Coordinates of C-alpha atoms in Angstrom, one line a residue:
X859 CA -15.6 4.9 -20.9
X860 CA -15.5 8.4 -20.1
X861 CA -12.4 9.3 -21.6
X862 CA -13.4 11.3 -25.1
X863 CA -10.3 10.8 -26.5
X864 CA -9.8 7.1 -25.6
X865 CA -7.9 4.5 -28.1
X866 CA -9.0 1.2 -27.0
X867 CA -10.2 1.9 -23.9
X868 CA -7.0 3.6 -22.9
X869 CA -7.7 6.9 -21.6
X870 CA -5.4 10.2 -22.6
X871 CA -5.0 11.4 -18.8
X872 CA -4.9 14.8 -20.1
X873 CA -8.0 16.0 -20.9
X874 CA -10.8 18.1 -18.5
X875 CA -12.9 14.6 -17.6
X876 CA -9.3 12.8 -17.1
X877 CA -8.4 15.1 -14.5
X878 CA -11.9 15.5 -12.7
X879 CA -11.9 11.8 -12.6
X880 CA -8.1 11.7 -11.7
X881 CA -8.9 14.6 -8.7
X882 CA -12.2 12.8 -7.7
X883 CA -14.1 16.0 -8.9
X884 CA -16.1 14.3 -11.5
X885 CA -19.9 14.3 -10.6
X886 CA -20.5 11.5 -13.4
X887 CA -17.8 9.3 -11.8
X888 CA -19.9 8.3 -8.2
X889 CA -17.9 6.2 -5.7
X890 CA -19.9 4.2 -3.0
X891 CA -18.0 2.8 0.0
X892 CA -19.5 -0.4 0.6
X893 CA -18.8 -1.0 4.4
X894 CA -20.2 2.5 5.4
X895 CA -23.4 2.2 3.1
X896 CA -24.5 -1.2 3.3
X897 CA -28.4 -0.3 4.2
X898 CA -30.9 -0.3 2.1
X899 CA -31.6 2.9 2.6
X900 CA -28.6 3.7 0.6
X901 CA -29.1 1.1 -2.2
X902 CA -32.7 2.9 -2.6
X903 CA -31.0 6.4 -2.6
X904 CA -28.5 5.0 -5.5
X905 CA -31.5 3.6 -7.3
X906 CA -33.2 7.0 -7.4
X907 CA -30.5 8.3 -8.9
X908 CA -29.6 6.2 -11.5
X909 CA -32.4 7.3 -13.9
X910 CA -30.7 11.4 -13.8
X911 CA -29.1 11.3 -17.4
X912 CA -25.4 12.4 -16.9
X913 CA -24.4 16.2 -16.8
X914 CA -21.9 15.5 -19.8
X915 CA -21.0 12.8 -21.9
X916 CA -22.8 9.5 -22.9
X917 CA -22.2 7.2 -19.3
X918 CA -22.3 7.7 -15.7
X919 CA -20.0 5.4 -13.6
X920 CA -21.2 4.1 -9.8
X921 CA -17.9 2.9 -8.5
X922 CA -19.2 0.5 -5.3
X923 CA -16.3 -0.6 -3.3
X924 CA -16.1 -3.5 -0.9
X925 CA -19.5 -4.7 -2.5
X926 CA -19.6 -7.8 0.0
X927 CA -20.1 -5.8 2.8
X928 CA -23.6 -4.8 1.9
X929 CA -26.5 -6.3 3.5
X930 CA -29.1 -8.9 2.4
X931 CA -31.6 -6.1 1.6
X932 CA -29.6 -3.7 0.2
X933 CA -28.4 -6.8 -2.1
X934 CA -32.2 -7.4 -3.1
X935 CA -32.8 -3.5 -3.5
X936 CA -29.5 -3.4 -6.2
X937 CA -31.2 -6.6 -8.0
X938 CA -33.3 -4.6 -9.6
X939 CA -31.4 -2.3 -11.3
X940 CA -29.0 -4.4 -12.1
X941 CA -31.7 -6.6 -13.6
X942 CA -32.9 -3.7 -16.0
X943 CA -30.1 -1.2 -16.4
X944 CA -30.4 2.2 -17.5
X945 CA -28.2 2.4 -20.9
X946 CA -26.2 5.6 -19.5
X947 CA -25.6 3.7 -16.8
X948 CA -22.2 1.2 -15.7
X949 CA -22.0 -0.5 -12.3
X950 CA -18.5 -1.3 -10.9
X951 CA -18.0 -3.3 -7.9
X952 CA -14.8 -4.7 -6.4
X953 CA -14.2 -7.0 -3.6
X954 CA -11.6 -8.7 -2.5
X955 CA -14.6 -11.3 -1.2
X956 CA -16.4 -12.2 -4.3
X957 CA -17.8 -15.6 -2.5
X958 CA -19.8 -13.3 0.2
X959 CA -21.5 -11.7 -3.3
X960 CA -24.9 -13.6 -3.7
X961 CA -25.4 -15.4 -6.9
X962 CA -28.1 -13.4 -8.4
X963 CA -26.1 -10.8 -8.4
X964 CA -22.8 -12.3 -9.6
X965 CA -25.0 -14.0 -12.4
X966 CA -25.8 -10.6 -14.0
X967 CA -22.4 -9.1 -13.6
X968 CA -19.1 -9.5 -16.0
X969 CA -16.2 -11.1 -13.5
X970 CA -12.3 -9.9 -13.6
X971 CA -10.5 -11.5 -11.1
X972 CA -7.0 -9.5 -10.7
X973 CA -4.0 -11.8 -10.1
X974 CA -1.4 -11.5 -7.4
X975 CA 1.5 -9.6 -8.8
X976 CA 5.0 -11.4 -8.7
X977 CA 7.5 -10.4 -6.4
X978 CA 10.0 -9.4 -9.2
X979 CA 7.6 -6.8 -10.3
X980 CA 7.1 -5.2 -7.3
X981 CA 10.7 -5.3 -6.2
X982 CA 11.4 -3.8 -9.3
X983 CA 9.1 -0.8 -8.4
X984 CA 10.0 -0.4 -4.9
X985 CA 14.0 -0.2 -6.9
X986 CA 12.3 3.0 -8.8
X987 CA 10.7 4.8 -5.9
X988 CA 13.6 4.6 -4.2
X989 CA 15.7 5.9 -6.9
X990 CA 13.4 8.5 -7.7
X991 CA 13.5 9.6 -4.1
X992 CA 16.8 9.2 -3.0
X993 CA 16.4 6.2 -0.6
X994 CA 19.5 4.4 -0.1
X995 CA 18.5 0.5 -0.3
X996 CA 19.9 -3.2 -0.6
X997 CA 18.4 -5.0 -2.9
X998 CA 17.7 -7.3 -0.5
X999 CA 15.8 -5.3 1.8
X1000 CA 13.2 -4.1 -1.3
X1001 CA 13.0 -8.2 -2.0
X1002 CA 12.0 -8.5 2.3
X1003 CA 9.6 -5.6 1.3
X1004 CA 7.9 -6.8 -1.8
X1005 CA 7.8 -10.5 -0.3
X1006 CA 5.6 -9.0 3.0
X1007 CA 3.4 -7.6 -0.2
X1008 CA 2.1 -10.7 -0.7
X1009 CA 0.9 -9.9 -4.2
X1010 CA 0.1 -6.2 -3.3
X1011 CA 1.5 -3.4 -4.6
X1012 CA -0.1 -1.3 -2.2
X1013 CA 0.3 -3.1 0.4
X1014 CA 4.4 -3.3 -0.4
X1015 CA 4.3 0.8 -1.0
X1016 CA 2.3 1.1 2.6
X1017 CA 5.3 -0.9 3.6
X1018 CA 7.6 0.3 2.2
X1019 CA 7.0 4.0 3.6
X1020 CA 7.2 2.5 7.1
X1021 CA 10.5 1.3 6.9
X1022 CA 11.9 4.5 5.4
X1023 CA 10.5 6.2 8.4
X1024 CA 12.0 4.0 10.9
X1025 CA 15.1 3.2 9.1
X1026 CA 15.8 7.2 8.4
X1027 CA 15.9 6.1 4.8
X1028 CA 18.8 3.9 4.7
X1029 CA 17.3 0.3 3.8
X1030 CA 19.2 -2.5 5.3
X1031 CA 18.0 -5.7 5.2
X1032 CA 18.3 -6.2 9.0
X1033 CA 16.4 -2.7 9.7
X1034 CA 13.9 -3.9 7.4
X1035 CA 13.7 -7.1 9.5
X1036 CA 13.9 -5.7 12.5
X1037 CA 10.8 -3.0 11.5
X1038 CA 8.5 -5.3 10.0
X1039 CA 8.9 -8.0 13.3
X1040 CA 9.9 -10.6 10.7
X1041 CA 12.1 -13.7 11.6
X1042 CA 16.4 -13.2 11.7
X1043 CA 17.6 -15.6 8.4
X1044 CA 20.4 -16.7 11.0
X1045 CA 17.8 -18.3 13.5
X1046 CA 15.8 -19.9 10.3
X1047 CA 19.3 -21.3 9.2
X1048 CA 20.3 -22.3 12.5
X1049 CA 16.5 -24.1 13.1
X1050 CA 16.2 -26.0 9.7
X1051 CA 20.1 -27.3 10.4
X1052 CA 19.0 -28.3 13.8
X1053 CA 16.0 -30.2 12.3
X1054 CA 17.2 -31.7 9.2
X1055 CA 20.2 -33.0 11.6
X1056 CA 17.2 -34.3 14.4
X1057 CA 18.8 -32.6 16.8
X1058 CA 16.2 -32.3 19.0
X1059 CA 17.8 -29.8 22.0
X1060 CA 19.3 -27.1 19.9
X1061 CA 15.6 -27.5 17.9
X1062 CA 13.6 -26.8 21.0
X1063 CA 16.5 -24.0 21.9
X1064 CA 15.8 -22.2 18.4
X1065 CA 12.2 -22.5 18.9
X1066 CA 12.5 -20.7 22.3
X1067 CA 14.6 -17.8 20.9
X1068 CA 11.8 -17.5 18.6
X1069 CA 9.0 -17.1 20.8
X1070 CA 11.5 -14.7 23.0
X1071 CA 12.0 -12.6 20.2
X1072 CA 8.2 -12.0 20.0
X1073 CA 7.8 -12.5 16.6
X1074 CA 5.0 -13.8 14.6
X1075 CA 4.2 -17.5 13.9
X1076 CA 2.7 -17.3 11.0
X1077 CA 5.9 -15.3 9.2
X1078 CA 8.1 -17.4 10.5
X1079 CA 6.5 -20.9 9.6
X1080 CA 6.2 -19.0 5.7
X1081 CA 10.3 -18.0 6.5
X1082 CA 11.0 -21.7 7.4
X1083 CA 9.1 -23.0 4.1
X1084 CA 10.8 -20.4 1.8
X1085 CA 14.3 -20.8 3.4
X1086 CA 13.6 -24.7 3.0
X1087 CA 15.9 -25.2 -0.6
X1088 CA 19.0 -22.9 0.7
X1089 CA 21.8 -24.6 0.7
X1090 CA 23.4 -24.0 4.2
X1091 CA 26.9 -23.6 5.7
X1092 CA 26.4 -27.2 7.2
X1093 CA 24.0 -29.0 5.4
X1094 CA 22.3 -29.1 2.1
X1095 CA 18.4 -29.4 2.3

């Protein structure tokens, strides 16, 4: 939208508004934290401002993030303007909430929900930053990695630099394991044989080295659900 040299809304990334926007130097480009400014008093302040035309170009971008977060009143205060928009004018909001968003507000807004991205892709990524850097890496531990992700790129990058850290960037599945607190794939082999075989002892015995080990239920129920089609040593589930 800002781009002047946009082709189909693709902008060039090399031109003097590109790179303000890119280096968060652009004073037409405004970015509003939700959770820090979720008064009214900074809805009103934003509505004040929207009528200044912008110092260059046609638009002027408000960038609100974590839109949910913002209070009843502020919520009423941004009505308005959203109601009757300046033309220079485009609102952005993102949340990762969109049911906290009231429906007078959601009713005057285009929707874009973003999907989760699949594992492969983010894997795949992981594989180039690694290579780019010179991380040595198992292709299963960048699969742990992307997995944790859950959908997140950033989330498996965040995760990604943490295990590099801690592993002294030599990515080994087990390291990776190990860093993240995640369950050992020889306990979840040994606990779904134990349970597919109803043998309850060595069941309850898996179960304790589980909750000796620290680790957290949640992963290792998801572990146990994934691992659920392997085909095992003993025992084909």
């Amino acid at each position: 939208i800002r781009c002047p040299n946009a082709v189909d809304f693709m902008p060039c990334n090399a031109c003097p508004e590109c790179e303000e926007i890119g280096t968060g130097r652009s004073l037409n480009v405004i970015e509003i934290d939700g959770a820090s400014n979720n008064g009214v008093d900074s809805i009103r302040e934003l509505r004040d401002t929207v009528m200044y035309q912008p110092s260059s170009g046609k638009y002027k971008m408000y960038i609100i993030d974590e839109v949910h977060m913002l209070s009843t009143s502020a919520f009423n205060a941004l009505l308005k303007t959203l109601e009757e928009p300046p033309d220079h004018v485009y609102f952005v909001m993102a949340t990762t909430e969109a049911h906290k968003i009231p429906n007078t507000i959601l009713s005057r807004c285009q929707r874009f929900d973003f999907r989760r991205i699949p594992t492969r892709v983010i894997a795949q990524h992981l594989q180039t930053i690694c290579e780019r850097d010179g991380v040595e890496f198992e292709s299963d531990a960048l699969w742990t990695i992307a997995r944790q992700g859950d959908g997140s790129m950033r989330d498996a990058q965040s995760l990604l630099d943490q295990t590099i850290n801690f592993t002294n960037a030599k990515l080994k599945r087990e390291l990776v394991v190990a860093t993240l607190g995640l369950t050992d794939r020889g306990l979840l082999l040994d606990l779904l044989t134990s349970v597919v075989q109803r043998e309850t002892a060595a069941t309850v015995e898996g179960l304790t080295r589980f909750h000796t080990s620290g680790g957290d239920a949640k992963l290792f129920l998801l572990d146990l659900m994934e691992q659920r089609h392997l085909k095992l040593d003993r025992i084909e589930i």
